[in-house]
Each structure stands twice: as structure tokens, then as C-alpha cells.
PDB file of C-alpha atoms in Angstrom:
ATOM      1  CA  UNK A  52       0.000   0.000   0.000  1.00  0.00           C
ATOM      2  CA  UNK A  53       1.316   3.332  -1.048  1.00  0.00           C
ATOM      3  CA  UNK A  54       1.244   5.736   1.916  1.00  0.00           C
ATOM      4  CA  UNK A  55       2.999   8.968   1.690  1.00  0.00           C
ATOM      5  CA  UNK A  56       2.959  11.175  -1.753  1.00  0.00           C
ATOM      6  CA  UNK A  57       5.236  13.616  -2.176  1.00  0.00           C
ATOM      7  CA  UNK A  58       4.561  17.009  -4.171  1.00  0.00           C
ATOM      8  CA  UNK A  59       5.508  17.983  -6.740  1.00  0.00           C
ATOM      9  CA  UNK A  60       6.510  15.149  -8.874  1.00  0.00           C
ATOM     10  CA  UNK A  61       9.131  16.860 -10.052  1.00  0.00           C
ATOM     11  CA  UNK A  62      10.992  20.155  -9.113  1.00  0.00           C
ATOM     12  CA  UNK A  63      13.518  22.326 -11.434  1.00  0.00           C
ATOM     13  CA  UNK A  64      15.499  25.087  -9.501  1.00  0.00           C
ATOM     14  CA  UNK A  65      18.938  27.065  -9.785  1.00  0.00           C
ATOM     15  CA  UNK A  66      21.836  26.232  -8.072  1.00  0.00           C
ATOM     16  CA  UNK A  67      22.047  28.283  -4.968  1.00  0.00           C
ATOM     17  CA  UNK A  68      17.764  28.547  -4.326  1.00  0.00           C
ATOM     18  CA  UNK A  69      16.241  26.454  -1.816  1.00  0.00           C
ATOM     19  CA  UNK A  70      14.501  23.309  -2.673  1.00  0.00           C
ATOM     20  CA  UNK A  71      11.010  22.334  -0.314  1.00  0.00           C
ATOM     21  CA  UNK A  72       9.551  18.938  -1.336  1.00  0.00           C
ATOM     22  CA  UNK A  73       6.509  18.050   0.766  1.00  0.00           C
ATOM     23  CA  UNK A  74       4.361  14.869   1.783  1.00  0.00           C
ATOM     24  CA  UNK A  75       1.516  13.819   2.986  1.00  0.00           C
ATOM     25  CA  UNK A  76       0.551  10.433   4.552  1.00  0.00           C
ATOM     26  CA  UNK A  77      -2.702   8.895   5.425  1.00  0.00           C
ATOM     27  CA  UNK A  78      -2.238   6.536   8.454  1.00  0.00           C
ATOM     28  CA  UNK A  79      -0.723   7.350  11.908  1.00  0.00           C
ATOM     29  CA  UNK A  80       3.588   6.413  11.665  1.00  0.00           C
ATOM     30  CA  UNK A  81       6.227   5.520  14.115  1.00  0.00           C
ATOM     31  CA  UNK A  82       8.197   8.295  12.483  1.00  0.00           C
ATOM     32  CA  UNK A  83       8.719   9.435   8.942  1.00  0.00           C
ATOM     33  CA  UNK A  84      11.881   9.350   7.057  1.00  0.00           C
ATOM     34  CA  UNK A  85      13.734  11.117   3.579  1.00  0.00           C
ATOM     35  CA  UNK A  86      15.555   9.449   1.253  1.00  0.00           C
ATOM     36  CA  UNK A  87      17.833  10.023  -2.174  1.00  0.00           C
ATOM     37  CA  UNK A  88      18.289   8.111  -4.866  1.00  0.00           C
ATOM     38  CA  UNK A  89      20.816   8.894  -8.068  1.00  0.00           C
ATOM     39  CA  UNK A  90      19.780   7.817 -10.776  1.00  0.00           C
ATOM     40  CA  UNK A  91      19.494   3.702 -10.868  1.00  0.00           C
ATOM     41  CA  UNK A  92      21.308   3.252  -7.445  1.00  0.00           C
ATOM     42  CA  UNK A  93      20.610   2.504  -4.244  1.00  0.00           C
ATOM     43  CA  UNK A  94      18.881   4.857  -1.709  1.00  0.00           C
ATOM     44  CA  UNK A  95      20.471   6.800   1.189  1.00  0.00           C
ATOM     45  CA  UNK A  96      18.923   7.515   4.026  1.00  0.00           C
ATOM     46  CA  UNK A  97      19.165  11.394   4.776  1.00  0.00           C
ATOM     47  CA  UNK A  98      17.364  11.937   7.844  1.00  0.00           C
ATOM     48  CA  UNK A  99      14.436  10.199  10.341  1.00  0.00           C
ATOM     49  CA  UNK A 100      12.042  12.371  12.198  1.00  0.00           C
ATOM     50  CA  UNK A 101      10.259  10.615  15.319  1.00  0.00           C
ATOM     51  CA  UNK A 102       5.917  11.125  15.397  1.00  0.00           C
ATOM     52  CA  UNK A 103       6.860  13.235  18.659  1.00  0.00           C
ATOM     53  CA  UNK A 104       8.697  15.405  16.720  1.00  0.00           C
ATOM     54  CA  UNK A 105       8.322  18.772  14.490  1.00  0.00           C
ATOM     55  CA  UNK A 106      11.521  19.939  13.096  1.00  0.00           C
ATOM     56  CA  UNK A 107      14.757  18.343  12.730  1.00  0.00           C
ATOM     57  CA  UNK A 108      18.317  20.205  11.000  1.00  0.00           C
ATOM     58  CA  UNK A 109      20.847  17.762   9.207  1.00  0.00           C
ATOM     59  CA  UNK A 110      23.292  20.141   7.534  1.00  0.00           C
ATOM     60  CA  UNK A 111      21.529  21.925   4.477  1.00  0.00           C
ATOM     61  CA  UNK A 112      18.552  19.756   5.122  1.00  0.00           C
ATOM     62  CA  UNK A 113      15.579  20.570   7.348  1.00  0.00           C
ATOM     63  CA  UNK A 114      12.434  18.649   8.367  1.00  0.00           C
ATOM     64  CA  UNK A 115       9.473  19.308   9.810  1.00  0.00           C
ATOM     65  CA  UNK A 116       6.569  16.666  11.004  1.00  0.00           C
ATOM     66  CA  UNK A 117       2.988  17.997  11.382  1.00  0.00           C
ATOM     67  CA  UNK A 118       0.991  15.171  12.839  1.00  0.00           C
ATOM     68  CA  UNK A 119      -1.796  16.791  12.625  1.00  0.00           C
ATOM     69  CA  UNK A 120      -2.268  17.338   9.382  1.00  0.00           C
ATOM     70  CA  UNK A 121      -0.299  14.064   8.187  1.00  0.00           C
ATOM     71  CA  UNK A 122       2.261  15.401   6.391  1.00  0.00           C
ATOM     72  CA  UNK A 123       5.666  16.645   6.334  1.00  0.00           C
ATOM     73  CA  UNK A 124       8.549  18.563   3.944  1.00  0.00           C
ATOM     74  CA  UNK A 125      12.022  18.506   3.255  1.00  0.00           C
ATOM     75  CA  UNK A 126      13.663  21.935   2.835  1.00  0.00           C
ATOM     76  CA  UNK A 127      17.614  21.919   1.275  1.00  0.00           C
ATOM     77  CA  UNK A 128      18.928  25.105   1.217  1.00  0.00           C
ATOM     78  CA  UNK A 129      21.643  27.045  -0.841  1.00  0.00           C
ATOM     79  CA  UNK A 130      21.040  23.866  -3.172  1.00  0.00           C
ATOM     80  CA  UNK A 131      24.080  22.655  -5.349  1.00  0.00           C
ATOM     81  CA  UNK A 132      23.758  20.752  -8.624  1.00  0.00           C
ATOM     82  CA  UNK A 133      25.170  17.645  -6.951  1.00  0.00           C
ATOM     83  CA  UNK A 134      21.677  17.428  -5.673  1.00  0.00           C
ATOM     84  CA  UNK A 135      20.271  16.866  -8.547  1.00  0.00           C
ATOM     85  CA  UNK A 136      18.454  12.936  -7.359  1.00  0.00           C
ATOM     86  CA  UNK A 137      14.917  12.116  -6.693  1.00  0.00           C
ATOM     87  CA  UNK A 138      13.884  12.021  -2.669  1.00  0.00           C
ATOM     88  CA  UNK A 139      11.502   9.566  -1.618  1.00  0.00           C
ATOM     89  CA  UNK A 140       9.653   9.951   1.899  1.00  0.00           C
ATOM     90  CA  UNK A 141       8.710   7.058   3.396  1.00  0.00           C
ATOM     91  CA  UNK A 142       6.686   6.212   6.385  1.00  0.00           C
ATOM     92  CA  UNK A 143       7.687   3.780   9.741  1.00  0.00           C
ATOM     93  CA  UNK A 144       4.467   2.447  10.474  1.00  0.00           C
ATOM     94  CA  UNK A 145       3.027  -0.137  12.993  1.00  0.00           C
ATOM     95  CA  UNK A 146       1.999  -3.000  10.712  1.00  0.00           C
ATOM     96  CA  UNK A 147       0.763  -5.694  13.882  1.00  0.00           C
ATOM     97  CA  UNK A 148       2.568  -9.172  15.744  1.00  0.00           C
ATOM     98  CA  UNK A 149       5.386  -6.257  17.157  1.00  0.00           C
ATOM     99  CA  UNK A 150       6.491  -5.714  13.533  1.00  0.00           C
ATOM    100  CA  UNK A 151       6.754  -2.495  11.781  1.00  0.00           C
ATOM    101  CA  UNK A 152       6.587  -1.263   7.794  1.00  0.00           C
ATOM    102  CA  UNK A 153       8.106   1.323   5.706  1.00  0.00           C
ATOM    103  CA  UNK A 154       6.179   2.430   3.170  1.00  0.00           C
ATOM    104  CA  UNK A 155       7.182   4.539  -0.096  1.00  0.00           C
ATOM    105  CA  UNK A 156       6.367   7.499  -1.732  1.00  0.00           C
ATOM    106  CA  UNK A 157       6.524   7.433  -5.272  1.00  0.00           C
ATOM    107  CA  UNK A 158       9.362  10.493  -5.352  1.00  0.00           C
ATOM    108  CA  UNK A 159       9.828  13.992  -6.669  1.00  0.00           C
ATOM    109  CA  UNK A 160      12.616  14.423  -8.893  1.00  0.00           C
ATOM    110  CA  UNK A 161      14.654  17.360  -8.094  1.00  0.00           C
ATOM    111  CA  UNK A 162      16.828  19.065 -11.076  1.00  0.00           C
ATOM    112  CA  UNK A 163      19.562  22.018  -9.931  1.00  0.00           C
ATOM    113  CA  UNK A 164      20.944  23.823 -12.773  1.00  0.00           C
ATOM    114  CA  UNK A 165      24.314  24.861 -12.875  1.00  0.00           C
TER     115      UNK A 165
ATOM    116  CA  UNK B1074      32.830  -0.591   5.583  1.00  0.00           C
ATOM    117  CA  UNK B1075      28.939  -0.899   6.436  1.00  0.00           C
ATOM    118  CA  UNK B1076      26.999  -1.946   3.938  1.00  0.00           C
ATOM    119  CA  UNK B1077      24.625  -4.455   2.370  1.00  0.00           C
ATOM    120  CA  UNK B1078      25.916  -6.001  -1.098  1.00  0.00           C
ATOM    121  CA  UNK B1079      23.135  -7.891  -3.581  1.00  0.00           C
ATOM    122  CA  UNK B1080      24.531  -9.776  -6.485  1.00  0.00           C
ATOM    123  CA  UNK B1081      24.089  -9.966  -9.329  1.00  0.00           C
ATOM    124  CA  UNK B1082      23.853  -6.178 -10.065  1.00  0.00           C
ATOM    125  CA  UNK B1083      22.460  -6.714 -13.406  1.00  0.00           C
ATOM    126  CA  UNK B1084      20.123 -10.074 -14.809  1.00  0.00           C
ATOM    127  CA  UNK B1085      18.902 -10.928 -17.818  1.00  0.00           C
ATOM    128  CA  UNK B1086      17.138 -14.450 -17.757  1.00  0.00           C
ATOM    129  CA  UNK B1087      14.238 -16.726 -19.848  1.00  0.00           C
ATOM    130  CA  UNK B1088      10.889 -16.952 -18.034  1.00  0.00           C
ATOM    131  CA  UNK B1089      10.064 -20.208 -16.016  1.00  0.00           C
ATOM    132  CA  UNK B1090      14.384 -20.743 -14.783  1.00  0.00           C
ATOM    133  CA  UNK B1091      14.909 -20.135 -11.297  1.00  0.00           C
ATOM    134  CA  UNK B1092      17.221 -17.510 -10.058  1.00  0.00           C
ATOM    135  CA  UNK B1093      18.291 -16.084  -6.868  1.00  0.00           C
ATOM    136  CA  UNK B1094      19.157 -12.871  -5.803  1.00  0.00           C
ATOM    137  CA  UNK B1095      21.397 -12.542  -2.723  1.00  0.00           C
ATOM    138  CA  UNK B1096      21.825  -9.941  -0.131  1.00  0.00           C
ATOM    139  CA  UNK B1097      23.984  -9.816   2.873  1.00  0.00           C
ATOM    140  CA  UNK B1098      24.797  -7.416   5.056  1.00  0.00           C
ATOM    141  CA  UNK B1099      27.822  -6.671   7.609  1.00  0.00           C
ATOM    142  CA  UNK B1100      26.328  -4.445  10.264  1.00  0.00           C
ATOM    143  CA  UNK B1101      24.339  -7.064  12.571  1.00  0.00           C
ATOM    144  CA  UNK B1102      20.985  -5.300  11.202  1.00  0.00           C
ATOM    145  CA  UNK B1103      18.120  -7.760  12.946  1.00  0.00           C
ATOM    146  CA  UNK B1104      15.358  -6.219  10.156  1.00  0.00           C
ATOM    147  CA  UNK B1105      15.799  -7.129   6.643  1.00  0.00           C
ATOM    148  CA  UNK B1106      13.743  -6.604   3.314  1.00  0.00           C
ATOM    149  CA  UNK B1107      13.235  -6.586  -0.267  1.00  0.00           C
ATOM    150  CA  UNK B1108      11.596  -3.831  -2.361  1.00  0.00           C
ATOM    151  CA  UNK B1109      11.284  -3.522  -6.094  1.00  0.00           C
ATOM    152  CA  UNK B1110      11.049   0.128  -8.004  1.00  0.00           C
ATOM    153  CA  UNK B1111       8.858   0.258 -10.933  1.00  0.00           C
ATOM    154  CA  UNK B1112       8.227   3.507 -12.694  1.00  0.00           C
ATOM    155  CA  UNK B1113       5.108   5.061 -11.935  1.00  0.00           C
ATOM    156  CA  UNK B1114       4.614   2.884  -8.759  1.00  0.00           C
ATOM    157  CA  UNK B1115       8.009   3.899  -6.503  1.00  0.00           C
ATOM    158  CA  UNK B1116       9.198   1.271  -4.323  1.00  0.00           C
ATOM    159  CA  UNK B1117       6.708  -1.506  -2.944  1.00  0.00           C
ATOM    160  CA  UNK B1118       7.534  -3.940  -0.520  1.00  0.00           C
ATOM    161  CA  UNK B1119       8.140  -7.420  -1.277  1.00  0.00           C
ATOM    162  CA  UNK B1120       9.136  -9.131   1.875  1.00  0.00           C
ATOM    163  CA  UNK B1121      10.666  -8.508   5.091  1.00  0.00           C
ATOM    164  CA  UNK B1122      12.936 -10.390   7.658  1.00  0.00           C
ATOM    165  CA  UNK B1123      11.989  -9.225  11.670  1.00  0.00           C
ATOM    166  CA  UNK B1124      15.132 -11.721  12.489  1.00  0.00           C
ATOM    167  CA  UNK B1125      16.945 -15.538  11.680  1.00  0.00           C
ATOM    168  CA  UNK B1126      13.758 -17.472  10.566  1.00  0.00           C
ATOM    169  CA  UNK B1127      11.175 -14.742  10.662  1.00  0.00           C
ATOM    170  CA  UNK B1128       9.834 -13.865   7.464  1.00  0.00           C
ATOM    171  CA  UNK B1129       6.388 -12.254   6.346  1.00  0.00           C
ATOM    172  CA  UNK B1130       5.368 -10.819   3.494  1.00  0.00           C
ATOM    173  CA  UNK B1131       4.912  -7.392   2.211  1.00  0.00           C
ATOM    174  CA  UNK B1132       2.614  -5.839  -0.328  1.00  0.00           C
ATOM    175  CA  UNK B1133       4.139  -7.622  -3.715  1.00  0.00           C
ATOM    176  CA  UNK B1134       4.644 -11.020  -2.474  1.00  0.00           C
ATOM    177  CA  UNK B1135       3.257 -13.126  -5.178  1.00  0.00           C
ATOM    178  CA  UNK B1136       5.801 -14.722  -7.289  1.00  0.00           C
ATOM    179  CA  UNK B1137       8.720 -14.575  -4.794  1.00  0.00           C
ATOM    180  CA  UNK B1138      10.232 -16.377  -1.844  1.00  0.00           C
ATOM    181  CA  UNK B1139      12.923 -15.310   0.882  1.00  0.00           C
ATOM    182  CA  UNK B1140      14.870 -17.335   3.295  1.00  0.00           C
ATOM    183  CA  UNK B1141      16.588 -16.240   6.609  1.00  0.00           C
ATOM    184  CA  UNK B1142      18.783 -18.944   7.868  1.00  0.00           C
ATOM    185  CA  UNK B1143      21.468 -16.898   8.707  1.00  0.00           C
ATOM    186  CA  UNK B1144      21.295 -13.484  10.572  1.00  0.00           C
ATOM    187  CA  UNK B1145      23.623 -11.851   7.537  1.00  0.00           C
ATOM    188  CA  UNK B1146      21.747 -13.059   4.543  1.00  0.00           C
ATOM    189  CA  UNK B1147      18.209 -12.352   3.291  1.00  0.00           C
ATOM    190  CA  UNK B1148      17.882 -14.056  -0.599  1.00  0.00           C
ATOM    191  CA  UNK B1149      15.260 -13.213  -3.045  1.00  0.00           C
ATOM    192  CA  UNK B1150      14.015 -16.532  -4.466  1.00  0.00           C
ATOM    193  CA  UNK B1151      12.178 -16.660  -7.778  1.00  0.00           C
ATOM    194  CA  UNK B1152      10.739 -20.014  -8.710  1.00  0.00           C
ATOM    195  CA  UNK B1153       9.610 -19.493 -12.100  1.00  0.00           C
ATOM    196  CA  UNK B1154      10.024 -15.647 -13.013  1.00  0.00           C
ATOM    197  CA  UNK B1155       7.643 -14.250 -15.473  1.00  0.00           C
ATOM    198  CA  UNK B1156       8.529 -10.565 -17.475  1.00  0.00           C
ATOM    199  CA  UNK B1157       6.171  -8.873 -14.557  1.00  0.00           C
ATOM    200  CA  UNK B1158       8.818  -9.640 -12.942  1.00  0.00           C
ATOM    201  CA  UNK B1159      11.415  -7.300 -14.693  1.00  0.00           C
ATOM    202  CA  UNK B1160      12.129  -4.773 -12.300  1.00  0.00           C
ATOM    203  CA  UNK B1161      14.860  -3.218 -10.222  1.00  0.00           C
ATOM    204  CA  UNK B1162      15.202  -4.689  -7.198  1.00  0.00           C
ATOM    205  CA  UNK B1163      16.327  -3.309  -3.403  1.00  0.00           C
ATOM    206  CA  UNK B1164      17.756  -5.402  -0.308  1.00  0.00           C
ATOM    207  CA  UNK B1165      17.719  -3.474   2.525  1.00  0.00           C
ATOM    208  CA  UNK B1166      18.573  -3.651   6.423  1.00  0.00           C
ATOM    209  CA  UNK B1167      17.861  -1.965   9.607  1.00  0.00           C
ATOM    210  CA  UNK B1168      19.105  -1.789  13.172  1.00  0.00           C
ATOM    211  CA  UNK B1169      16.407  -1.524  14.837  1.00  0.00           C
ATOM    212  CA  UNK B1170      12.796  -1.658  13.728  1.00  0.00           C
ATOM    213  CA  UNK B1171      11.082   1.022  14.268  1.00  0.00           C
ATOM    214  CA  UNK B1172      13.722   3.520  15.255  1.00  0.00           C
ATOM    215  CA  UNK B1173      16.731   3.842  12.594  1.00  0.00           C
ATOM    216  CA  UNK B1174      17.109   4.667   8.784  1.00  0.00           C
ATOM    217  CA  UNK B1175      17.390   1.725   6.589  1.00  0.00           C
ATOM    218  CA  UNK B1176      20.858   1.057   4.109  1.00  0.00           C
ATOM    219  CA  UNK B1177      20.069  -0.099   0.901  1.00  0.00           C
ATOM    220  CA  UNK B1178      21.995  -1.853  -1.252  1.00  0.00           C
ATOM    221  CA  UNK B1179      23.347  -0.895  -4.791  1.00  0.00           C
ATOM    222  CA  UNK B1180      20.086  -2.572  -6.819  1.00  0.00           C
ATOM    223  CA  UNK B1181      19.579  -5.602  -9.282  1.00  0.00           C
ATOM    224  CA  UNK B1182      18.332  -4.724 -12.498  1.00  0.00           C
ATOM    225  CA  UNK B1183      16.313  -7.940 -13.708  1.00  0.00           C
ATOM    226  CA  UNK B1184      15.505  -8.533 -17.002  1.00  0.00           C
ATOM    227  CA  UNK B1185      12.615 -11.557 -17.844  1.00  0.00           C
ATOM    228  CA  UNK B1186      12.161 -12.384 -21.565  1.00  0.00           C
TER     229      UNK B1186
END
């Protein structure tokens, strides 16, 4: 089941601008994480933020969590070209029997120009 | 270095031969699992691994099997592939459920003619 969607599908900007993807979830999460993926590779985990949380800082990258209104953005500032990738969200969510599942977003696809 | 390594990287194989994908990973994860990526659908869940012989499925089972024997390996077992089948596919691992990010491996790009 597909649970968070991120928006917009796909985002164009200038090196040096700021860069917000957002997403929105429907059920209630453990905690909600950001991902990037190059092109054809693997993913990397940027950052987790925790259902008791609202903002969190990781370098150039900010999150915030509204519970409340189920849904969440990623914010990279002074963006470089090198972060050019699509970012996935994905959402930690109790799935029953003490087990947990995290659940996709279909991505937005971020272009910086040089 | 941490990580989780799948092999092969890339497949190309006939419909109805068995193949298997591996995945191991060197950083005592207990939580293991398989996605594929399709475009237009992102990543869906295949199965996941809460520890050594715990397995359940995810949202995509059909079609696929996993073992955990060991805590270190997670395969991806496909009986009799079919070209629905031909997708890229993602091992990943995770400390602890629940709490921490996951680490993905580098992909396997499977081909079924």
C-alpha cells in the first residue's frame, strides 16, 4: 500500500535557491523518514524524524513533522547541482505481531541547474 | 565498511528458470527486506525479515520467496520468473525496527524475456 505522496513530482530550480519537497501520509507512523536516490542506485537515508517530533536540521537539510495534518517537507537550502536525485519519503508504520513497515512514496525528482 | 551487497547487479534471464538474488549485510541489522522500483509505482515492498527465521510478506509477495537462515543473509528466491517480474530490485537492512534509517543496497536490475 502506497502511503505517503510527495509534491511535486518533479521540481527544477537554480543552483544556490532552496529546494522544499513536501508529503503527505494517510495513516498514523512511528516516524517518517527522507531518502535520495541517483539515478538507478541505491537509496540513502538522509534523515528520520520521530511522530513526537516537528523539526529536525541535518546540515543543508531541514524537516518538519505535522501530525496533525499528516504530512511533512524537506527543505535543502543554498542547493548545489550535486543534488540533482529524486527524494523519496517514506513512512515507519506499525503494521501488527510487534512488527513495523516502511512504506514509499513514489518520489519527486529534483533538477539544480548549474 | 557498512553496507549491504546484492549480487548480481544486473540479470537478464528466460521466463520459467529459477534464479536467486542474494543480499547480505555486515552491520548485525536484525530487520531485513526486499523492495522492487517500478516507474510510476516507486518502491513496494516485497518481503521482510523481523530476524533468523522470521519472514512475512509485504505488499508484492506473489511470485517470490525469501529465506533467513542466517542473521547476515536475506535471498530473493524466484521459482519461475515471469517478465512482470522485470524490475529493479532493493535489499535493505535496519538496526532496529522502528527507530533507525534503513541502508540499501546498490540494486539488481532484472531482465525476464
Amino acid at each position: 500500500s502506497q502511503q505517503g505522496e510527495e509534491d511535486p513530482q518533479a521540481l527544477s530550480i537554480q543552483e544556490g535557491e532552496n529546494a522544499t519537497m513536501n508529503c503527505s501520509y494517510k495513516t498514523s507512523i512511528n516516524n517518517l523518514q527522507w531518502y535520495r536516490q541517483n539515478s538507478g542506485r541505491g537509496l540513502v537515508h538522509l534523515i528520520l524524524i520521530r511522530s513526537n517530533e516537528r523539526e529536525k536540521h541535518s546540515g543543508r537539510l531541514r524537516v518538519t513533522l505535522d501530525t496533525s495534518k499528516k504530512s511533512s517537507s524537506l527543505l535543502i537550502t543554498a542547493s548545489r547541482a550535486a543534488d540533482t536525485a529524486s527524494y523519496f519519503c517514506a513512512t515507519d508504520a506499525f503494521a501488527g505481531a510487534g512488527s513495523y513497515q516502511l512504506t514509499f512514496g513514489k518520489g519527486t525528482k529534483l533538477s539544480v541547474i548549474p | 565498511e557498512a553496507q549491504v551487497t546484492q549480487n548480481p547487479r544486473y540479470l537478464i534471464t528466460v521466463t520459467g528458470k529459477k534464479l536467486t538474488v542474494t543480499c547480505s549485510q555486515n552491520m548485525n541489522h536484525e530487520y531485513m527486506s526486499w523492495y522492487r522500483q517500478d516507474p510510476g509505482l516507486g518502491l513496494r515492498q516485497i518481503y521482510y525479515s523481523m530476524n533468523v527465521e522470521v519472514t512475512d510478506k509485504g505488499d508484492v509477495p506473489e511470485g517470490y520467496k525469501v529465506s533467513r537462515k542466517e542473521k547476515r543473509n536475506f535471498p530473493l528466491i524466484l521459482e519461475s520468473p515471469s517478465p512482470n517480474q522485470t524490475s529493479l530490485y532493493f535489499c535493505a537492512s535496519s538496526l532496529r525496527l522502528g527507530a533507525t534509517g534503513y541502508t540499501f543496497g546498490s540494486g539488481t536490475r532484472l531482465t525476464v524475456v
